[in-house]
Amino acid sequence: MEKQRMPDGGPLRRIVIVGGGTAGWMAAAPLGQLLGGGDHAASCEIVLVESPEIGTVGVGEATLPTIRYYNNSLKLDNAEFIRKTQASFKLGIEFKDWGHLGNRFFHGFGEFGPSILNRSSVSHWLRVHGQAGGMGYEDLSTATVMALRNRFVPPDGDVASAANAYSFAFHFDAGLYAAFLRDYAMARGVKREEGTIVDVSLRPGDGFVTAVTLADGRRIEGDLFIDCSGFRALLIEGVCKAGYHDWSHWLPCDSAQAVPCARVEPLTPYTTSTARSAGWQWRIPLQHRTGNGHVYCSGYTSDEEAGQVLMRNLDGAAQADPRQLRFKTGMRRKAWDRNVVAIGLSSGFLEPLESTSIQLIMDGIGRLIELLPDRRCDAQLAAEYNRRMTRQYESIRDFIVLHYKLTTRDDSEFWRYCAAMPIPDDLTHQIEIFRRSGRVAILDPDSFAEPSWVSLFLGLGLWPERHDPLLAQIDEQVLRGHFAQLRTAIAKTVDAMPDHGAFINRHAKAPAMEMRA
């Protein structure tokens, strides 16, 4: 039998991105910056194909602090970015009615004060909290104190202090962000082809994609194809049959309705997530409007009931009818298969409870650039990409499952299911090690860090039974004095900060625009 000939090597000549939207243009922008337009040896043609007939989902308008690194890598002008995307700042997420009815806690971006004896500040606070004069652990988080007082300035100074012990992200209009990146990418040589893909050509023998054909007959060839076609997963599933890990038994929400409403004052520098009887509702404040949505399980409520819950809990006048979305939580068994790499919703879906959708897009394209293949698209590179994406997806999945599992709510069938459901073994380990010792096990360094896990554990009512014995080296009275000083320093620092809305109006106020759904 004749041995199958290995595909020719050499640098990629053309990368074809299938689908626009946030994922497509977030992929195109850095590829255009690094590879597009030029006569240098590394230049490669980048082509993005999108259809005006196919809408985008765009439910994620809140981000994590790492979005700033993505923007900075593109050398974007921050003020221009904020104005053109109607952005506001985000210091974290406020959670209401999670864990139990009436509960409220904040997942802020940053530490709970400086570490002591190479142990987190909050671990020492846990040891003395009963004698801490009513001080809560959130008093030690600059981001949390800022958020609850609607204050904002960027972190300042190189010496560690309350003025820089926090981080921030953005809320923005995902459609405007995609348009902003489209202009950026096309200015750097990325070509946009408008049309609907009706056929995909495969190479005999190994099944590599060689071209896509549009409805008008145009044929677009490529060496590497990036599938940003959303839930349709046109290439990774429609052609490659990569398969899907269904996680709906751990995350049973399968539906959402989204609607914008009029902006109300004050302009809050945080996202709000409010638990409902069969899911949860988001609130994302932008300069021109407020984004709202209700994520729910259709097995425990009807679409009509879910829509009513959403609409009666808006804090401004609705600007459209709710838009219905369906999804199945999970991820592709292989996000990179042959010469197809899935990024965004085509690679998987995790509900936007912790604003991870854009994070996964950003990390997906970042890892592809790190492991960028030649025309052979070596299977070992694909295996490493899939290993790292799987680890991150699973870690984020478990972090989201934690929100549901650590509940004492029994007011609805949905919450009774969540409290009783079995969970992944890794998450059980993380819960139990914190419960028994106050320690946090980080299984994926590319996912949520220790302060985030602590915010969820304590916010949902999980308190350690014992503490790290090393902590006993410091006198309790000394610790209480330290925390009192830290709380005072944070409060004074926040007192001097401007109002969030006033800061935006002064530095990056967006022009008025016509409201849209």
PDB file of C-alpha atoms in Angstrom, residues 53-309:
ATOM      1  CA  GLU A  53     -28.004  37.122   6.957  1.00  0.00           C
ATOM      2  CA  ILE A  54     -26.665  35.407  10.093  1.00  0.00           C
ATOM      3  CA  GLY A  55     -26.953  37.264  13.377  1.00  0.00           C
ATOM      4  CA  THR A  56     -24.557  37.074  16.311  1.00  0.00           C
ATOM      5  CA  VAL A  57     -25.417  36.130  19.886  1.00  0.00           C
ATOM      6  CA  GLY A  58     -23.472  38.792  21.761  1.00  0.00           C
ATOM      7  CA  VAL A  59     -24.856  38.059  25.234  1.00  0.00           C
ATOM      8  CA  GLY A  60     -21.527  38.754  26.893  1.00  0.00           C
ATOM      9  CA  GLU A  61     -20.891  42.446  27.444  1.00  0.00           C
ATOM     10  CA  ALA A  62     -18.992  42.145  30.715  1.00  0.00           C
ATOM     11  CA  THR A  63     -15.340  41.150  30.856  1.00  0.00           C
ATOM     12  CA  LEU A  64     -12.498  40.167  33.177  1.00  0.00           C
ATOM     13  CA  PRO A  65      -9.413  42.346  33.845  1.00  0.00           C
ATOM     14  CA  THR A  66      -7.275  40.460  31.323  1.00  0.00           C
ATOM     15  CA  ILE A  67      -9.204  42.173  28.498  1.00  0.00           C
ATOM     16  CA  ARG A  68      -6.901  45.121  29.171  1.00  0.00           C
ATOM     17  CA  TYR A  69      -3.871  43.017  28.218  1.00  0.00           C
ATOM     18  CA  TYR A  70      -5.536  42.050  24.954  1.00  0.00           C
ATOM     19  CA  ASN A  71      -6.330  45.697  24.173  1.00  0.00           C
ATOM     20  CA  ASN A  72      -2.835  46.785  25.168  1.00  0.00           C
ATOM     21  CA  SER A  73      -1.242  44.130  22.942  1.00  0.00           C
ATOM     22  CA  LEU A  74      -3.045  45.756  20.021  1.00  0.00           C
ATOM     23  CA  LYS A  75      -1.877  49.197  21.213  1.00  0.00           C
ATOM     24  CA  LEU A  76      -5.471  50.444  21.300  1.00  0.00           C
ATOM     25  CA  ASP A  77      -6.168  53.948  22.541  1.00  0.00           C
ATOM     26  CA  ASN A  78      -8.091  53.319  25.767  1.00  0.00           C
ATOM     27  CA  ALA A  79     -10.168  56.490  25.673  1.00  0.00           C
ATOM     28  CA  GLU A  80     -11.123  55.885  22.035  1.00  0.00           C
ATOM     29  CA  PHE A  81     -12.012  52.259  22.828  1.00  0.00           C
ATOM     30  CA  ILE A  82     -14.256  53.338  25.740  1.00  0.00           C
ATOM     31  CA  ARG A  83     -16.021  56.023  23.688  1.00  0.00           C
ATOM     32  CA  LYS A  84     -16.577  53.851  20.613  1.00  0.00           C
ATOM     33  CA  THR A  85     -17.928  50.887  22.564  1.00  0.00           C
ATOM     34  CA  GLN A  86     -20.064  52.892  25.043  1.00  0.00           C
ATOM     35  CA  ALA A  87     -18.005  51.254  27.773  1.00  0.00           C
ATOM     36  CA  SER A  88     -18.053  51.651  31.523  1.00  0.00           C
ATOM     37  CA  PHE A  89     -15.647  50.270  34.120  1.00  0.00           C
ATOM     38  CA  LYS A  90     -16.118  47.041  36.047  1.00  0.00           C
ATOM     39  CA  LEU A  91     -14.645  46.341  39.498  1.00  0.00           C
ATOM     40  CA  GLY A  92     -16.365  43.000  39.975  1.00  0.00           C
ATOM     41  CA  ILE A  93     -19.754  41.305  40.309  1.00  0.00           C
ATOM     42  CA  GLU A  94     -22.422  41.844  42.934  1.00  0.00           C
ATOM     43  CA  PHE A  95     -24.351  38.653  43.777  1.00  0.00           C
ATOM     44  CA  LYS A  96     -27.855  38.811  45.237  1.00  0.00           C
ATOM     45  CA  ASP A  97     -29.911  35.912  46.621  1.00  0.00           C
ATOM     46  CA  TRP A  98     -27.217  33.353  45.827  1.00  0.00           C
ATOM     47  CA  GLY A  99     -26.647  30.827  48.615  1.00  0.00           C
ATOM     48  CA  HIS A 100     -29.853  31.879  50.363  1.00  0.00           C
ATOM     49  CA  LEU A 101     -32.602  34.426  49.887  1.00  0.00           C
ATOM     50  CA  GLY A 102     -31.509  37.834  51.151  1.00  0.00           C
ATOM     51  CA  ASN A 103     -27.812  37.049  50.728  1.00  0.00           C
ATOM     52  CA  ARG A 104     -25.521  39.608  49.110  1.00  0.00           C
ATOM     53  CA  PHE A 105     -21.788  39.405  48.433  1.00  0.00           C
ATOM     54  CA  PHE A 106     -19.269  40.862  46.023  1.00  0.00           C
ATOM     55  CA  HIS A 107     -16.645  39.189  43.839  1.00  0.00           C
ATOM     56  CA  GLY A 108     -14.148  42.013  43.456  1.00  0.00           C
ATOM     57  CA  PHE A 109     -11.048  42.200  41.304  1.00  0.00           C
ATOM     58  CA  GLY A 110      -8.006  42.242  43.562  1.00  0.00           C
ATOM     59  CA  GLU A 111      -6.546  40.993  46.822  1.00  0.00           C
ATOM     60  CA  PHE A 112      -7.881  41.330  50.358  1.00  0.00           C
ATOM     61  CA  GLY A 113      -4.824  43.276  51.475  1.00  0.00           C
ATOM     62  CA  PRO A 114      -1.139  42.292  51.286  1.00  0.00           C
ATOM     63  CA  SER A 115      -0.037  38.757  52.156  1.00  0.00           C
ATOM     64  CA  ILE A 116       1.372  38.029  55.614  1.00  0.00           C
ATOM     65  CA  LEU A 117       4.010  35.304  56.170  1.00  0.00           C
ATOM     66  CA  ASN A 118       3.445  34.305  52.548  1.00  0.00           C
ATOM     67  CA  ARG A 119      -0.182  33.548  53.383  1.00  0.00           C
ATOM     68  CA  SER A 120      -3.165  35.468  52.063  1.00  0.00           C
ATOM     69  CA  SER A 121      -4.430  38.345  54.172  1.00  0.00           C
ATOM     70  CA  VAL A 122      -7.945  36.898  54.303  1.00  0.00           C
ATOM     71  CA  SER A 123      -6.663  33.627  55.802  1.00  0.00           C
ATOM     72  CA  HIS A 124      -5.356  35.643  58.770  1.00  0.00           C
ATOM     73  CA  TRP A 125      -8.622  37.581  58.916  1.00  0.00           C
ATOM     74  CA  LEU A 126     -10.524  34.303  59.156  1.00  0.00           C
ATOM     75  CA  ARG A 127      -8.525  33.415  62.260  1.00  0.00           C
ATOM     76  CA  VAL A 128      -9.571  36.563  64.147  1.00  0.00           C
ATOM     77  CA  HIS A 129     -12.803  37.613  62.451  1.00  0.00           C
ATOM     78  CA  GLY A 130     -14.890  36.891  65.524  1.00  0.00           C
ATOM     79  CA  GLN A 131     -13.022  39.626  67.420  1.00  0.00           C
ATOM     80  CA  ALA A 132     -12.511  42.028  64.533  1.00  0.00           C
ATOM     81  CA  GLY A 133     -14.954  44.687  65.672  1.00  0.00           C
ATOM     82  CA  GLY A 134     -17.634  43.839  63.114  1.00  0.00           C
ATOM     83  CA  MET A 135     -15.201  44.159  60.234  1.00  0.00           C
ATOM     84  CA  GLY A 136     -16.125  42.080  57.215  1.00  0.00           C
ATOM     85  CA  TYR A 137     -13.602  40.549  54.841  1.00  0.00           C
ATOM     86  CA  GLU A 138     -15.007  42.705  52.018  1.00  0.00           C
ATOM     87  CA  ASP A 139     -13.830  45.787  53.949  1.00  0.00           C
ATOM     88  CA  LEU A 140     -10.315  44.617  53.065  1.00  0.00           C
ATOM     89  CA  SER A 141     -10.996  44.706  49.305  1.00  0.00           C
ATOM     90  CA  THR A 142     -10.416  48.104  47.714  1.00  0.00           C
ATOM     91  CA  ALA A 143     -12.384  47.064  44.621  1.00  0.00           C
ATOM     92  CA  THR A 144     -15.398  46.083  46.717  1.00  0.00           C
ATOM     93  CA  VAL A 145     -15.425  49.288  48.754  1.00  0.00           C
ATOM     94  CA  MET A 146     -15.075  51.344  45.548  1.00  0.00           C
ATOM     95  CA  ALA A 147     -17.889  49.464  43.852  1.00  0.00           C
ATOM     96  CA  LEU A 148     -20.371  49.825  46.690  1.00  0.00           C
ATOM     97  CA  ARG A 149     -19.729  53.575  46.726  1.00  0.00           C
ATOM     98  CA  ASN A 150     -19.770  53.924  42.902  1.00  0.00           C
ATOM     99  CA  ARG A 151     -16.241  55.333  42.816  1.00  0.00           C
ATOM    100  CA  PHE A 152     -13.592  54.791  40.162  1.00  0.00           C
ATOM    101  CA  VAL A 153     -10.081  55.771  39.141  1.00  0.00           C
ATOM    102  CA  PRO A 154      -7.476  53.458  37.608  1.00  0.00           C
ATOM    103  CA  PRO A 155      -4.911  51.988  40.040  1.00  0.00           C
ATOM    104  CA  ASP A 156      -2.128  54.464  40.791  1.00  0.00           C
ATOM    105  CA  GLY A 157       1.467  54.218  41.953  1.00  0.00           C
ATOM    106  CA  ASP A 158       4.206  51.589  41.965  1.00  0.00           C
ATOM    107  CA  VAL A 159       4.445  51.097  45.734  1.00  0.00           C
ATOM    108  CA  ALA A 160       1.824  48.677  47.045  1.00  0.00           C
ATOM    109  CA  SER A 161      -1.029  50.556  48.704  1.00  0.00           C
ATOM    110  CA  ALA A 162      -4.806  50.793  48.860  1.00  0.00           C
ATOM    111  CA  ALA A 163      -4.611  52.991  45.749  1.00  0.00           C
ATOM    112  CA  ASN A 164      -3.435  50.109  43.548  1.00  0.00           C
ATOM    113  CA  ALA A 165      -4.556  46.947  45.367  1.00  0.00           C
ATOM    114  CA  TYR A 166      -7.299  46.316  42.824  1.00  0.00           C
ATOM    115  CA  SER A 167      -7.861  45.654  39.162  1.00  0.00           C
ATOM    116  CA  PHE A 168     -10.658  46.423  36.727  1.00  0.00           C
ATOM    117  CA  ALA A 169     -12.317  45.313  33.527  1.00  0.00           C
ATOM    118  CA  PHE A 170     -14.986  46.797  31.264  1.00  0.00           C
ATOM    119  CA  HIS A 171     -18.618  46.576  30.359  1.00  0.00           C
ATOM    120  CA  PHE A 172     -19.106  47.315  26.664  1.00  0.00           C
ATOM    121  CA  ASP A 173     -21.436  46.827  23.746  1.00  0.00           C
ATOM    122  CA  ALA A 174     -20.194  43.622  22.121  1.00  0.00           C
ATOM    123  CA  GLY A 175     -21.468  44.638  18.680  1.00  0.00           C
ATOM    124  CA  LEU A 176     -19.661  47.984  18.855  1.00  0.00           C
ATOM    125  CA  TYR A 177     -16.506  46.242  20.061  1.00  0.00           C
ATOM    126  CA  ALA A 178     -16.606  43.864  17.086  1.00  0.00           C
ATOM    127  CA  ALA A 179     -17.012  46.852  14.733  1.00  0.00           C
ATOM    128  CA  PHE A 180     -14.122  48.658  16.449  1.00  0.00           C
ATOM    129  CA  LEU A 181     -11.847  45.625  15.989  1.00  0.00           C
ATOM    130  CA  ARG A 182     -13.060  45.153  12.398  1.00  0.00           C
ATOM    131  CA  ASP A 183     -11.813  48.632  11.511  1.00  0.00           C
ATOM    132  CA  TYR A 184      -8.541  47.921  13.322  1.00  0.00           C
ATOM    133  CA  ALA A 185      -8.032  44.584  11.561  1.00  0.00           C
ATOM    134  CA  MET A 186      -8.901  45.802   8.084  1.00  0.00           C
ATOM    135  CA  ALA A 187      -6.500  48.726   8.483  1.00  0.00           C
ATOM    136  CA  ARG A 188      -3.804  46.075   8.986  1.00  0.00           C
ATOM    137  CA  GLY A 189      -4.556  44.090   5.888  1.00  0.00           C
ATOM    138  CA  VAL A 190      -7.312  41.707   6.961  1.00  0.00           C
ATOM    139  CA  LYS A 191      -9.713  41.135   4.068  1.00  0.00           C
ATOM    140  CA  ARG A 192     -13.446  40.877   4.670  1.00  0.00           C
ATOM    141  CA  GLU A 193     -15.565  38.758   2.339  1.00  0.00           C
ATOM    142  CA  GLU A 194     -19.325  39.032   2.692  1.00  0.00           C
ATOM    143  CA  GLY A 195     -21.385  35.980   1.840  1.00  0.00           C
ATOM    144  CA  THR A 196     -22.997  32.790   3.070  1.00  0.00           C
ATOM    145  CA  ILE A 197     -20.985  29.577   2.988  1.00  0.00           C
ATOM    146  CA  VAL A 198     -22.833  26.826   1.128  1.00  0.00           C
ATOM    147  CA  ASP A 199     -20.084  24.216   0.653  1.00  0.00           C
ATOM    148  CA  VAL A 200     -16.802  23.104   2.229  1.00  0.00           C
ATOM    149  CA  SER A 201     -14.087  21.307   0.249  1.00  0.00           C
ATOM    150  CA  LEU A 202     -11.904  18.640   1.893  1.00  0.00           C
ATOM    151  CA  ARG A 203      -8.560  17.208   0.847  1.00  0.00           C
ATOM    152  CA  PRO A 204      -8.723  13.487   0.026  1.00  0.00           C
ATOM    153  CA  GLY A 205      -6.893  11.258   2.457  1.00  0.00           C
ATOM    154  CA  ASP A 206      -6.582  13.419   5.569  1.00  0.00           C
ATOM    155  CA  GLY A 207      -9.791  15.446   5.461  1.00  0.00           C
ATOM    156  CA  PHE A 208      -8.124  18.837   5.795  1.00  0.00           C
ATOM    157  CA  VAL A 209     -10.379  21.727   4.785  1.00  0.00           C
ATOM    158  CA  THR A 210      -9.077  23.292   1.589  1.00  0.00           C
ATOM    159  CA  ALA A 211     -11.729  25.871   0.737  1.00  0.00           C
ATOM    160  CA  VAL A 212     -15.178  27.245   1.458  1.00  0.00           C
ATOM    161  CA  THR A 213     -17.605  28.156  -1.299  1.00  0.00           C
ATOM    162  CA  LEU A 214     -20.040  31.057  -0.995  1.00  0.00           C
ATOM    163  CA  ALA A 215     -23.602  31.240  -2.300  1.00  0.00           C
ATOM    164  CA  ASP A 216     -22.513  33.432  -5.232  1.00  0.00           C
ATOM    165  CA  GLY A 217     -19.957  30.824  -6.341  1.00  0.00           C
ATOM    166  CA  ARG A 218     -16.818  32.432  -4.936  1.00  0.00           C
ATOM    167  CA  ARG A 219     -14.314  29.896  -3.616  1.00  0.00           C
ATOM    168  CA  ILE A 220     -11.970  30.915  -0.778  1.00  0.00           C
ATOM    169  CA  GLU A 221      -9.008  28.629  -0.218  1.00  0.00           C
ATOM    170  CA  GLY A 222      -6.890  28.499   2.918  1.00  0.00           C
ATOM    171  CA  ASP A 223      -4.255  26.588   4.894  1.00  0.00           C
ATOM    172  CA  LEU A 224      -5.778  27.140   8.358  1.00  0.00           C
ATOM    173  CA  PHE A 225      -9.453  27.735   9.117  1.00  0.00           C
ATOM    174  CA  ILE A 226     -10.716  29.395  12.297  1.00  0.00           C
ATOM    175  CA  ASP A 227     -14.322  28.523  13.049  1.00  0.00           C
ATOM    176  CA  CYS A 228     -16.063  31.530  14.640  1.00  0.00           C
ATOM    177  CA  SER A 229     -19.499  30.553  13.371  1.00  0.00           C
ATOM    178  CA  GLY A 230     -21.090  30.503  16.827  1.00  0.00           C
ATOM    179  CA  PHE A 231     -23.471  27.786  17.957  1.00  0.00           C
ATOM    180  CA  ARG A 232     -23.714  26.504  14.356  1.00  0.00           C
ATOM    181  CA  ALA A 233     -20.098  25.283  14.592  1.00  0.00           C
ATOM    182  CA  LEU A 234     -20.080  25.084  10.792  1.00  0.00           C
ATOM    183  CA  LEU A 235     -16.613  23.577  10.401  1.00  0.00           C
ATOM    184  CA  ILE A 236     -15.592  22.051  13.751  1.00  0.00           C
ATOM    185  CA  GLU A 237     -18.818  20.062  14.074  1.00  0.00           C
ATOM    186  CA  GLY A 238     -20.531  20.313  10.712  1.00  0.00           C
ATOM    187  CA  VAL A 239     -17.432  19.083   8.863  1.00  0.00           C
ATOM    188  CA  CYS A 240     -14.936  17.696  11.406  1.00  0.00           C
ATOM    189  CA  LYS A 241     -17.531  16.043  13.696  1.00  0.00           C
ATOM    190  CA  ALA A 242     -15.356  16.903  16.695  1.00  0.00           C
ATOM    191  CA  GLY A 243     -18.009  15.867  19.224  1.00  0.00           C
ATOM    192  CA  TYR A 244     -19.322  17.635  22.320  1.00  0.00           C
ATOM    193  CA  HIS A 245     -19.002  17.213  26.086  1.00  0.00           C
ATOM    194  CA  ASP A 246     -22.492  17.874  27.459  1.00  0.00           C
ATOM    195  CA  TRP A 247     -22.302  19.428  30.962  1.00  0.00           C
ATOM    196  CA  SER A 248     -25.990  20.233  31.352  1.00  0.00           C
ATOM    197  CA  HIS A 249     -26.331  17.782  34.273  1.00  0.00           C
ATOM    198  CA  TRP A 250     -24.024  20.100  36.244  1.00  0.00           C
ATOM    199  CA  LEU A 251     -25.230  23.363  34.704  1.00  0.00           C
ATOM    200  CA  PRO A 252     -28.891  22.782  33.815  1.00  0.00           C
ATOM    201  CA  CYS A 253     -29.734  26.283  32.543  1.00  0.00           C
ATOM    202  CA  ASP A 254     -30.398  25.975  28.816  1.00  0.00           C
ATOM    203  CA  SER A 255     -32.189  29.201  27.858  1.00  0.00           C
ATOM    204  CA  ALA A 256     -31.832  32.949  28.146  1.00  0.00           C
ATOM    205  CA  GLN A 257     -33.737  36.084  27.254  1.00  0.00           C
ATOM    206  CA  ALA A 258     -31.922  39.384  26.784  1.00  0.00           C
ATOM    207  CA  VAL A 259     -33.255  42.936  26.625  1.00  0.00           C
ATOM    208  CA  PRO A 260     -31.752  46.445  26.888  1.00  0.00           C
ATOM    209  CA  CYS A 261     -33.331  49.121  29.039  1.00  0.00           C
ATOM    210  CA  ALA A 262     -32.757  52.823  29.608  1.00  0.00           C
ATOM    211  CA  ARG A 263     -29.736  53.775  31.697  1.00  0.00           C
ATOM    212  CA  VAL A 264     -30.495  54.879  35.239  1.00  0.00           C
ATOM    213  CA  GLU A 265     -28.349  56.706  37.753  1.00  0.00           C
ATOM    214  CA  PRO A 266     -25.953  56.073  39.293  1.00  0.00           C
ATOM    215  CA  LEU A 267     -23.760  54.440  36.636  1.00  0.00           C
ATOM    216  CA  THR A 268     -22.515  51.512  38.694  1.00  0.00           C
ATOM    217  CA  PRO A 269     -18.962  50.167  38.175  1.00  0.00           C
ATOM    218  CA  TYR A 270     -19.958  46.520  38.541  1.00  0.00           C
ATOM    219  CA  THR A 271     -22.139  43.778  37.095  1.00  0.00           C
ATOM    220  CA  THR A 272     -25.088  42.491  39.127  1.00  0.00           C
ATOM    221  CA  SER A 273     -26.220  38.863  39.180  1.00  0.00           C
ATOM    222  CA  THR A 274     -29.482  38.153  40.984  1.00  0.00           C
ATOM    223  CA  ALA A 275     -30.575  34.552  41.535  1.00  0.00           C
ATOM    224  CA  ARG A 276     -34.143  33.782  40.489  1.00  0.00           C
ATOM    225  CA  SER A 277     -36.334  30.742  41.159  1.00  0.00           C
ATOM    226  CA  ALA A 278     -35.118  28.871  38.036  1.00  0.00           C
ATOM    227  CA  GLY A 279     -31.838  30.631  37.182  1.00  0.00           C
ATOM    228  CA  TRP A 280     -30.431  34.141  37.468  1.00  0.00           C
ATOM    229  CA  GLN A 281     -30.659  37.630  35.994  1.00  0.00           C
ATOM    230  CA  TRP A 282     -27.811  39.869  34.864  1.00  0.00           C
ATOM    231  CA  ARG A 283     -27.535  43.651  34.851  1.00  0.00           C
ATOM    232  CA  ILE A 284     -24.688  45.292  32.898  1.00  0.00           C
ATOM    233  CA  PRO A 285     -24.497  49.113  32.918  1.00  0.00           C
ATOM    234  CA  LEU A 286     -23.158  50.847  29.800  1.00  0.00           C
ATOM    235  CA  GLN A 287     -22.944  54.532  28.975  1.00  0.00           C
ATOM    236  CA  HIS A 288     -25.938  54.510  26.610  1.00  0.00           C
ATOM    237  CA  ARG A 289     -28.115  51.783  28.121  1.00  0.00           C
ATOM    238  CA  THR A 290     -28.254  48.900  30.590  1.00  0.00           C
ATOM    239  CA  GLY A 291     -27.982  45.332  29.350  1.00  0.00           C
ATOM    240  CA  ASN A 292     -30.234  42.764  31.060  1.00  0.00           C
ATOM    241  CA  GLY A 293     -30.859  39.082  30.697  1.00  0.00           C
ATOM    242  CA  HIS A 294     -32.452  36.113  32.408  1.00  0.00           C
ATOM    243  CA  VAL A 295     -30.601  32.776  32.229  1.00  0.00           C
ATOM    244  CA  TYR A 296     -32.872  29.890  33.217  1.00  0.00           C
ATOM    245  CA  CYS A 297     -33.654  26.195  32.946  1.00  0.00           C
ATOM    246  CA  SER A 298     -36.622  25.488  30.676  1.00  0.00           C
ATOM    247  CA  GLY A 299     -37.345  22.335  32.672  1.00  0.00           C
ATOM    248  CA  TYR A 300     -38.315  24.424  35.700  1.00  0.00           C
ATOM    249  CA  THR A 301     -40.045  27.457  34.173  1.00  0.00           C
ATOM    250  CA  SER A 302     -41.684  28.438  30.893  1.00  0.00           C
ATOM    251  CA  ASP A 303     -40.351  31.006  28.433  1.00  0.00           C
ATOM    252  CA  GLU A 304     -43.377  33.179  29.180  1.00  0.00           C
ATOM    253  CA  GLU A 305     -42.757  33.093  32.931  1.00  0.00           C
ATOM    254  CA  ALA A 306     -39.039  33.735  32.458  1.00  0.00           C
ATOM    255  CA  GLY A 307     -39.791  36.745  30.278  1.00  0.00           C
ATOM    256  CA  GLN A 308     -42.154  38.138  32.873  1.00  0.00           C
ATOM    257  CA  VAL A 309     -39.508  37.790  35.601  1.00  0.00           C
TER     258      VAL A 309
END
